[in-house]
CSV table of C-alpha atoms in Angstrom, one decimal:
chain,number,residue,atom,x,y,z
A,1,MET,CA,63.1,-32.5,38.6
A,2,SER,CA,59.6,-32.3,37.6
A,3,THR,CA,58.5,-29.3,35.5
A,4,LEU,CA,55.1,-29.2,37.2
A,5,PHE,CA,56.2,-26.6,39.7
A,6,ARG,CA,58.5,-24.6,37.6
A,7,LYS,CA,57.7,-21.0,36.8
A,8,PRO,CA,56.1,-20.7,33.3
A,9,VAL,CA,58.2,-19.2,30.6
A,10,GLN,CA,57.2,-15.6,30.0
A,11,ALA,CA,56.7,-14.5,26.5
A,12,THR,CA,58.7,-11.5,25.4
A,13,ASP,CA,57.0,-8.2,24.6
A,14,ALA,CA,57.9,-8.7,20.9
A,15,GLY,CA,56.3,-12.2,21.0
A,16,LYS,CA,53.2,-10.8,22.5
A,17,ILE,CA,52.9,-8.1,19.8
A,18,VAL,CA,53.3,-10.8,17.1
A,19,ALA,CA,50.8,-13.0,18.7
A,20,ALA,CA,48.3,-10.1,19.0
A,21,ALA,CA,48.9,-9.2,15.3
A,22,VAL,CA,48.4,-12.8,14.2
A,23,LEU,CA,45.2,-13.1,16.2
A,24,ALA,CA,43.9,-9.8,14.8
A,25,PHE,CA,44.6,-10.8,11.2
A,26,ALA,CA,43.0,-14.2,11.8
A,27,THR,CA,39.9,-12.6,13.2
A,28,LEU,CA,39.6,-10.3,10.2
A,29,ALA,CA,40.1,-13.3,7.9
A,30,VAL,CA,37.3,-15.2,9.6
A,31,LEU,CA,35.0,-12.2,9.5
A,32,GLY,CA,35.9,-11.6,5.9
A,33,LEU,CA,35.1,-15.2,5.0
A,34,PHE,CA,31.9,-14.9,7.0
A,35,TRP,CA,30.9,-11.8,5.0
A,36,TRP,CA,31.9,-13.3,1.7
A,37,SER,CA,29.7,-16.3,2.4
A,38,LEU,CA,26.6,-14.7,3.9
A,39,SER,CA,26.7,-11.1,2.4
A,40,PRO,CA,23.2,-11.3,0.9
A,41,ILE,CA,21.8,-11.8,4.4
A,42,LEU,CA,24.3,-9.8,6.4
A,43,GLY,CA,24.1,-6.9,4.0
A,44,ARG,CA,20.4,-6.5,4.7
A,45,VAL,CA,21.0,-6.6,8.4
A,46,TYR,CA,23.8,-4.0,8.1
A,47,ALA,CA,21.6,-1.7,6.0
A,48,GLY,CA,18.9,-1.9,8.7
A,49,ILE,CA,21.3,-1.0,11.4
A,50,ARG,CA,22.6,2.0,9.4
A,51,LEU,CA,19.1,3.2,8.6
A,52,ALA,CA,18.1,3.0,12.3
A,53,GLU,CA,21.3,4.9,13.3
A,54,THR,CA,20.6,7.7,10.9
A,55,ALA,CA,16.8,7.8,11.1
A,56,THR,CA,16.6,6.5,7.5
A,57,LEU,CA,18.7,9.4,6.2
A,58,TRP,CA,21.4,6.9,5.1
A,59,ARG,CA,19.3,5.7,2.2
A,60,PHE,CA,20.0,9.0,0.4
A,61,THR,CA,23.7,8.4,0.3
A,62,GLY,CA,25.6,6.5,-2.4
A,63,TRP,CA,26.2,3.5,-0.2
A,64,GLY,CA,22.7,3.7,1.2
A,65,ARG,CA,21.2,3.4,-2.2
A,66,TYR,CA,23.6,0.6,-3.0
A,67,PHE,CA,22.6,-1.5,0.0
A,68,THR,CA,18.9,-0.8,-0.2
A,69,GLY,CA,18.7,-1.1,-3.9
A,70,MET,CA,20.4,-4.5,-4.2
A,71,PRO,CA,18.0,-7.2,-5.4
A,72,ALA,CA,17.2,-9.8,-2.8
A,73,GLY,CA,19.6,-12.8,-2.7
A,74,GLN,CA,22.3,-11.0,-4.6
A,75,PRO,CA,25.8,-10.8,-2.9
A,76,PHE,CA,27.3,-7.5,-2.0
A,77,ALA,CA,30.8,-6.5,-3.0
A,78,PHE,CA,33.4,-7.6,-0.6
A,79,VAL,CA,34.8,-4.2,0.1
A,80,SER,CA,31.4,-2.5,0.4
A,81,ILE,CA,30.9,-3.0,4.1
A,82,TYR,CA,34.4,-1.5,4.8
A,83,LYS,CA,34.1,1.5,2.5
A,84,SER,CA,30.6,2.3,3.6
A,85,SER,CA,31.8,2.4,7.3
A,86,VAL,CA,34.5,5.0,6.7
A,87,GLY,CA,32.1,8.0,7.3
A,88,PHE,CA,30.7,6.4,10.5
A,89,GLY,CA,34.2,5.7,11.7
A,90,LEU,CA,35.3,9.3,11.2
A,91,ALA,CA,32.2,10.6,13.0
A,92,ALA,CA,32.8,8.2,15.9
A,93,THR,CA,36.4,9.3,16.0
A,94,LEU,CA,35.5,13.0,16.2
A,95,ILE,CA,32.8,12.3,18.9
A,96,THR,CA,35.3,10.3,20.9
A,97,ALA,CA,37.9,13.0,20.6
A,98,LEU,CA,35.4,15.7,21.7
A,99,LEU,CA,34.3,13.6,24.7
A,100,GLY,CA,38.0,13.0,25.6
A,101,PHE,CA,38.7,16.8,25.3
A,102,LEU,CA,35.7,17.6,27.6
A,103,ALA,CA,36.8,15.0,30.1
A,104,TRP,CA,40.4,16.3,30.1
A,105,ARG,CA,39.2,19.9,30.5
A,106,LYS,CA,37.0,18.9,33.5
A,107,ARG,CA,39.8,16.9,35.0
A,108,SER,CA,42.3,19.7,34.6
A,109,ARG,CA,39.9,22.2,36.4
A,110,GLU,CA,37.8,20.2,38.8
A,111,HIS,CA,39.8,17.1,39.8
A,112,ILE,CA,40.7,16.9,43.5
A,113,GLU,CA,44.4,16.9,42.7
A,114,VAL,CA,43.9,20.4,41.2
A,115,LEU,CA,41.6,21.7,43.9
A,116,ILE,CA,44.1,20.7,46.7
A,117,THR,CA,46.9,22.6,45.1
A,118,ALA,CA,48.1,25.2,47.7
A,119,PRO,CA,46.8,28.7,47.0
A,120,ALA,CA,49.1,31.6,46.7
A,121,ALA,CA,48.4,32.6,50.3
A,122,GLY,CA,49.0,29.1,51.5
A,123,PHE,CA,46.5,27.0,53.4
A,124,ALA,CA,45.3,29.8,55.7
A,125,GLN,CA,41.7,29.5,57.0
A,126,GLU,CA,40.4,32.2,54.7
A,127,GLY,CA,42.1,30.6,51.7
A,128,ILE,CA,40.6,27.2,52.4
A,129,LEU,CA,37.1,28.7,52.8
A,130,CYS,CA,37.4,30.6,49.6
A,131,ALA,CA,38.7,27.6,47.7
A,132,PHE,CA,36.4,24.8,49.0
A,133,ASP,CA,33.3,26.4,50.6
A,134,SER,CA,30.6,28.0,48.6
A,135,ALA,CA,29.5,31.6,49.4
A,136,ASP,CA,26.1,30.4,50.7
A,137,ARG,CA,27.8,28.5,53.5
A,138,ARG,CA,30.1,31.2,54.8
A,139,VAL,CA,27.9,32.9,57.4
A,140,ARG,CA,30.2,34.7,59.8
A,141,THR,CA,29.4,34.8,63.5
A,142,PRO,CA,30.9,37.8,65.3
A,143,VAL,CA,34.2,36.8,66.8
A,144,THR,CA,36.8,38.2,69.1
A,145,ASP,CA,40.5,38.9,68.2
A,146,ALA,CA,41.3,35.4,69.6
A,147,GLY,CA,39.0,33.8,67.0
A,148,ALA,CA,36.3,32.7,69.5
A,149,PRO,CA,32.6,33.7,69.2
A,150,ALA,CA,32.0,37.2,70.6
A,151,PRO,CA,30.6,36.8,74.1
A,152,ALA,CA,26.9,37.2,74.7
A,153,ALA,CA,26.1,38.3,78.2
A,154,ASN,CA,23.2,36.6,80.1
A,155,PRO,CA,20.6,39.4,80.6
A,156,PHE,CA,18.4,37.1,82.6
A,157,LYS,CA,20.9,36.9,85.5
A,158,ALA,CA,19.9,40.4,86.6
A,159,LEU,CA,16.2,39.5,86.9
A,160,ARG,CA,14.8,38.4,90.3
A,161,ASP,CA,11.8,36.5,89.0
A,162,LEU,CA,11.8,34.9,85.6
A,163,ARG,CA,8.0,34.3,85.9
A,164,ASP,CA,7.5,38.1,85.7
A,165,ILE,CA,6.6,38.6,82.0
A,166,ARG,CA,7.1,42.4,82.2
A,167,ALA,CA,10.6,42.0,83.7
A,168,VAL,CA,11.7,39.5,81.0
A,169,GLU,CA,10.3,41.7,78.3
A,170,THR,CA,12.7,44.4,79.2
A,171,VAL,CA,15.7,42.3,78.3
A,172,GLU,CA,14.4,40.2,75.4
A,173,GLU,CA,15.6,42.6,72.7
A,174,SER,CA,19.2,42.2,73.9
A,175,VAL,CA,19.2,38.5,73.0
A,176,LEU,CA,20.5,37.6,69.5
A,177,TRP,CA,17.9,36.0,67.4
A,178,HIS,CA,19.6,32.6,67.0
A,179,LEU,CA,20.3,32.5,70.8
A,180,ALA,CA,16.6,33.3,71.4
A,181,ALA,CA,15.6,30.4,69.1
A,182,ALA,CA,18.1,28.0,70.7
A,183,LEU,CA,16.9,29.1,74.2
A,184,PHE,CA,13.3,28.4,73.3
A,185,LEU,CA,14.1,24.9,71.9
A,186,THR,CA,16.1,23.9,74.9
A,187,ALA,CA,13.5,25.3,77.4
A,188,ASP,CA,10.6,23.7,75.5
A,189,ALA,CA,12.4,20.4,75.4
A,190,THR,CA,12.9,20.3,79.2
A,191,ALA,CA,9.5,21.8,80.1
A,192,PRO,CA,7.3,21.4,77.1
A,193,LEU,CA,4.7,24.1,76.4
A,194,ALA,CA,1.1,23.1,76.1
A,195,ASP,CA,1.0,24.6,72.6
A,196,ARG,CA,3.0,22.2,70.5
A,197,LYS,CA,2.6,24.4,67.4
A,198,ALA,CA,5.1,26.9,69.0
A,199,ARG,CA,8.1,24.6,68.4
A,200,ASP,CA,7.2,24.2,64.7
A,201,ALA,CA,6.8,28.0,64.4
A,202,VAL,CA,10.2,28.6,66.0
A,203,LEU,CA,12.0,26.0,63.8
A,204,LYS,CA,10.4,27.4,60.7
A,205,ALA,CA,11.5,31.0,61.6
A,206,ALA,CA,15.0,29.9,62.6
A,207,ARG,CA,15.6,27.9,59.4
A,208,THR,CA,14.2,30.8,57.3
A,209,ALA,CA,16.6,33.3,59.0
A,210,ALA,CA,19.6,30.9,58.7
A,211,ASP,CA,18.9,30.2,55.0
A,212,ARG,CA,18.6,33.9,54.3
A,213,LEU,CA,21.9,34.7,55.9
A,214,ALA,CA,23.5,31.7,54.2
A,215,ALA,CA,22.5,33.2,50.8
A,216,ASP,CA,23.5,36.7,51.9
A,217,PRO,CA,25.7,37.0,55.0
A,218,VAL,CA,25.1,40.8,55.3
A,219,ALA,CA,21.3,40.6,54.8
A,220,GLU,CA,19.0,42.4,57.2
A,221,LEU,CA,16.5,40.0,58.7
A,222,PRO,CA,12.9,41.2,58.8
A,223,THR,CA,11.9,42.8,62.2
A,224,GLU,CA,8.8,40.6,62.3
A,225,LEU,CA,10.9,37.4,62.1
A,226,LEU,CA,13.2,38.6,64.9
A,227,SER,CA,10.2,39.6,67.0
A,228,THR,CA,8.6,36.1,66.5
A,229,LEU,CA,11.7,34.3,67.8
A,230,ARG,CA,12.1,36.6,70.8
A,231,GLY,CA,8.4,36.4,71.5
A,232,TYR,CA,8.4,32.6,71.6
A,233,MET,CA,11.6,32.7,73.8
A,234,LEU,CA,9.7,35.0,76.2
A,235,VAL,CA,6.8,32.4,76.3
A,236,ALA,CA,9.2,29.5,76.9
A,237,ILE,CA,10.7,31.3,79.9
A,238,THR,CA,7.6,32.7,81.6
A,239,GLU,CA,4.6,30.5,80.6
A,240,GLN,CA,3.5,28.1,83.4
A,241,ALA,CA,0.1,26.8,82.3
A,242,GLY,CA,0.2,23.1,81.5
A,243,ARG,CA,3.9,22.7,82.1
A,244,ASP,CA,6.2,20.7,84.4
A,245,ILE,CA,6.8,23.4,87.1
A,246,ASP,CA,9.8,21.5,88.6
A,247,ALA,CA,11.5,21.4,85.3
A,248,LEU,CA,10.7,25.1,84.7
A,249,ASN,CA,12.2,25.9,88.0
A,250,GLN,CA,15.4,24.1,87.0
A,251,ILE,CA,15.5,26.2,83.8
A,252,HIS,CA,15.1,29.4,85.8
A,253,ALA,CA,17.9,28.3,88.1
A,254,VAL,CA,20.3,27.8,85.2
A,255,LEU,CA,19.2,31.2,83.6
A,256,GLY,CA,19.8,32.9,86.9
A,257,ARG,CA,23.4,31.8,87.5
A,258,GLY,CA,25.2,31.8,84.2
A,259,ASP,CA,27.3,34.8,83.1
A,260,GLY,CA,27.4,34.0,79.3
A,261,LEU,CA,24.2,33.1,77.4
A,262,ARG,CA,26.1,30.5,75.3
A,263,ASP,CA,27.2,28.8,78.5
A,264,VAL,CA,23.6,28.9,79.8
A,265,LEU,CA,22.4,27.2,76.6
A,266,ALA,CA,25.0,24.5,76.9
A,267,GLU,CA,23.9,23.9,80.5
A,268,LEU,CA,20.3,23.8,79.5
A,269,ALA,CA,21.1,21.3,76.7
A,270,ALA,CA,22.8,19.1,79.3
A,271,LEU,CA,19.7,19.4,81.5
A,272,ALA,CA,17.5,18.3,78.6
A,273,VAL,CA,19.8,15.5,77.7
A,274,SER,CA,19.7,14.2,81.3
A,275,ARG,CA,15.9,14.1,81.0
A,276,ARG,CA,16.3,12.4,77.5
A,277,VAL,CA,14.2,15.0,75.7
A,278,LEU,CA,16.7,16.9,73.6
A,279,PHE,CA,16.2,16.4,69.8
A,280,PHE,CA,19.5,17.2,68.2
A,281,PRO,CA,18.3,17.7,64.6
A,282,ASP,CA,16.3,20.7,65.8
A,283,TYR,CA,19.7,22.6,66.0
A,284,ALA,CA,21.0,21.7,62.5
A,285,TRP,CA,20.3,25.3,61.3
A,286,LEU,CA,22.8,26.6,63.8
A,287,ARG,CA,25.7,25.3,61.8
A,288,HIS,CA,25.2,28.2,59.4
A,289,VAL,CA,25.1,30.8,62.1
A,290,ASP,CA,27.0,29.7,65.2
A,291,PRO,CA,28.6,26.3,64.6
A,292,ASN,CA,30.5,26.4,67.9
A,293,LEU,CA,27.2,26.7,69.8
A,294,GLN,CA,25.7,23.9,67.8
A,295,SER,CA,28.6,21.7,68.6
A,296,ARG,CA,28.3,22.4,72.3
A,297,ILE,CA,24.6,21.8,72.3
A,298,THR,CA,24.8,18.5,70.3
A,299,SER,CA,27.6,17.3,72.4
A,300,TYR,CA,25.4,17.0,75.5
A,301,GLY,CA,26.0,20.5,76.6
A,302,GLY,CA,29.8,20.0,77.0
A,303,SER,CA,32.3,22.8,76.3
């Protein structure tokens, strides 16, 4: 049978070691012969490399003076290149060992296999948050005993005419700031205000408030900031000049029948989506304050 398709004979581990050793010694022999023959030239190159590595400080060492003081064309001692490299070899070894230690230390503390080790309390929600989430991302929204966001009643349902500014003013203080901002954005998307700077002002105020609470969850927001958001919400509900009145009527209809303000916002988001005017990135700041509401709004108003 032909040997063409036979499995090649595998060398033993011992054979591989011997072959590697022979190759290493042969390489050293060739390099040694190369150095012996061309040391007058290679010695100058070697000295230049060492001087560059040490910013010329190597010339003040014994081996530095030897290599730089050798007359041109004279051969260098065969062992000179080996002995002069001992110091550099030790320094490289120490640096490598230090880098290895730092890498091991980082791996032992920050590698994912270490991070996913079960905490003492197990993988409870609080334990996971503490282990993986930074403090500036844990902004707590008031929740019920069941773990759902605390209900926010719809104060606009009790009003007969949402065009009446004075009537709406009586309930605006009862609206949480982030719900006021979200209400403005959804209402302005469906029936845009003539003043397009209002949207930018609300987004800036909402992001500022969310970032402040992200840095300090128990921080008190400035009264001026809260008043700004609620004031723009009031404008978005009552302002008629330069707006699509049919769209505004639809907004008022939603506000007038919903029991919970979060449900109202979800329905307004669905209305804006149906008109293809909802810009989802406008609600990114909500993930730090009320992620459940953000999810409902960005999922086309679905629950």
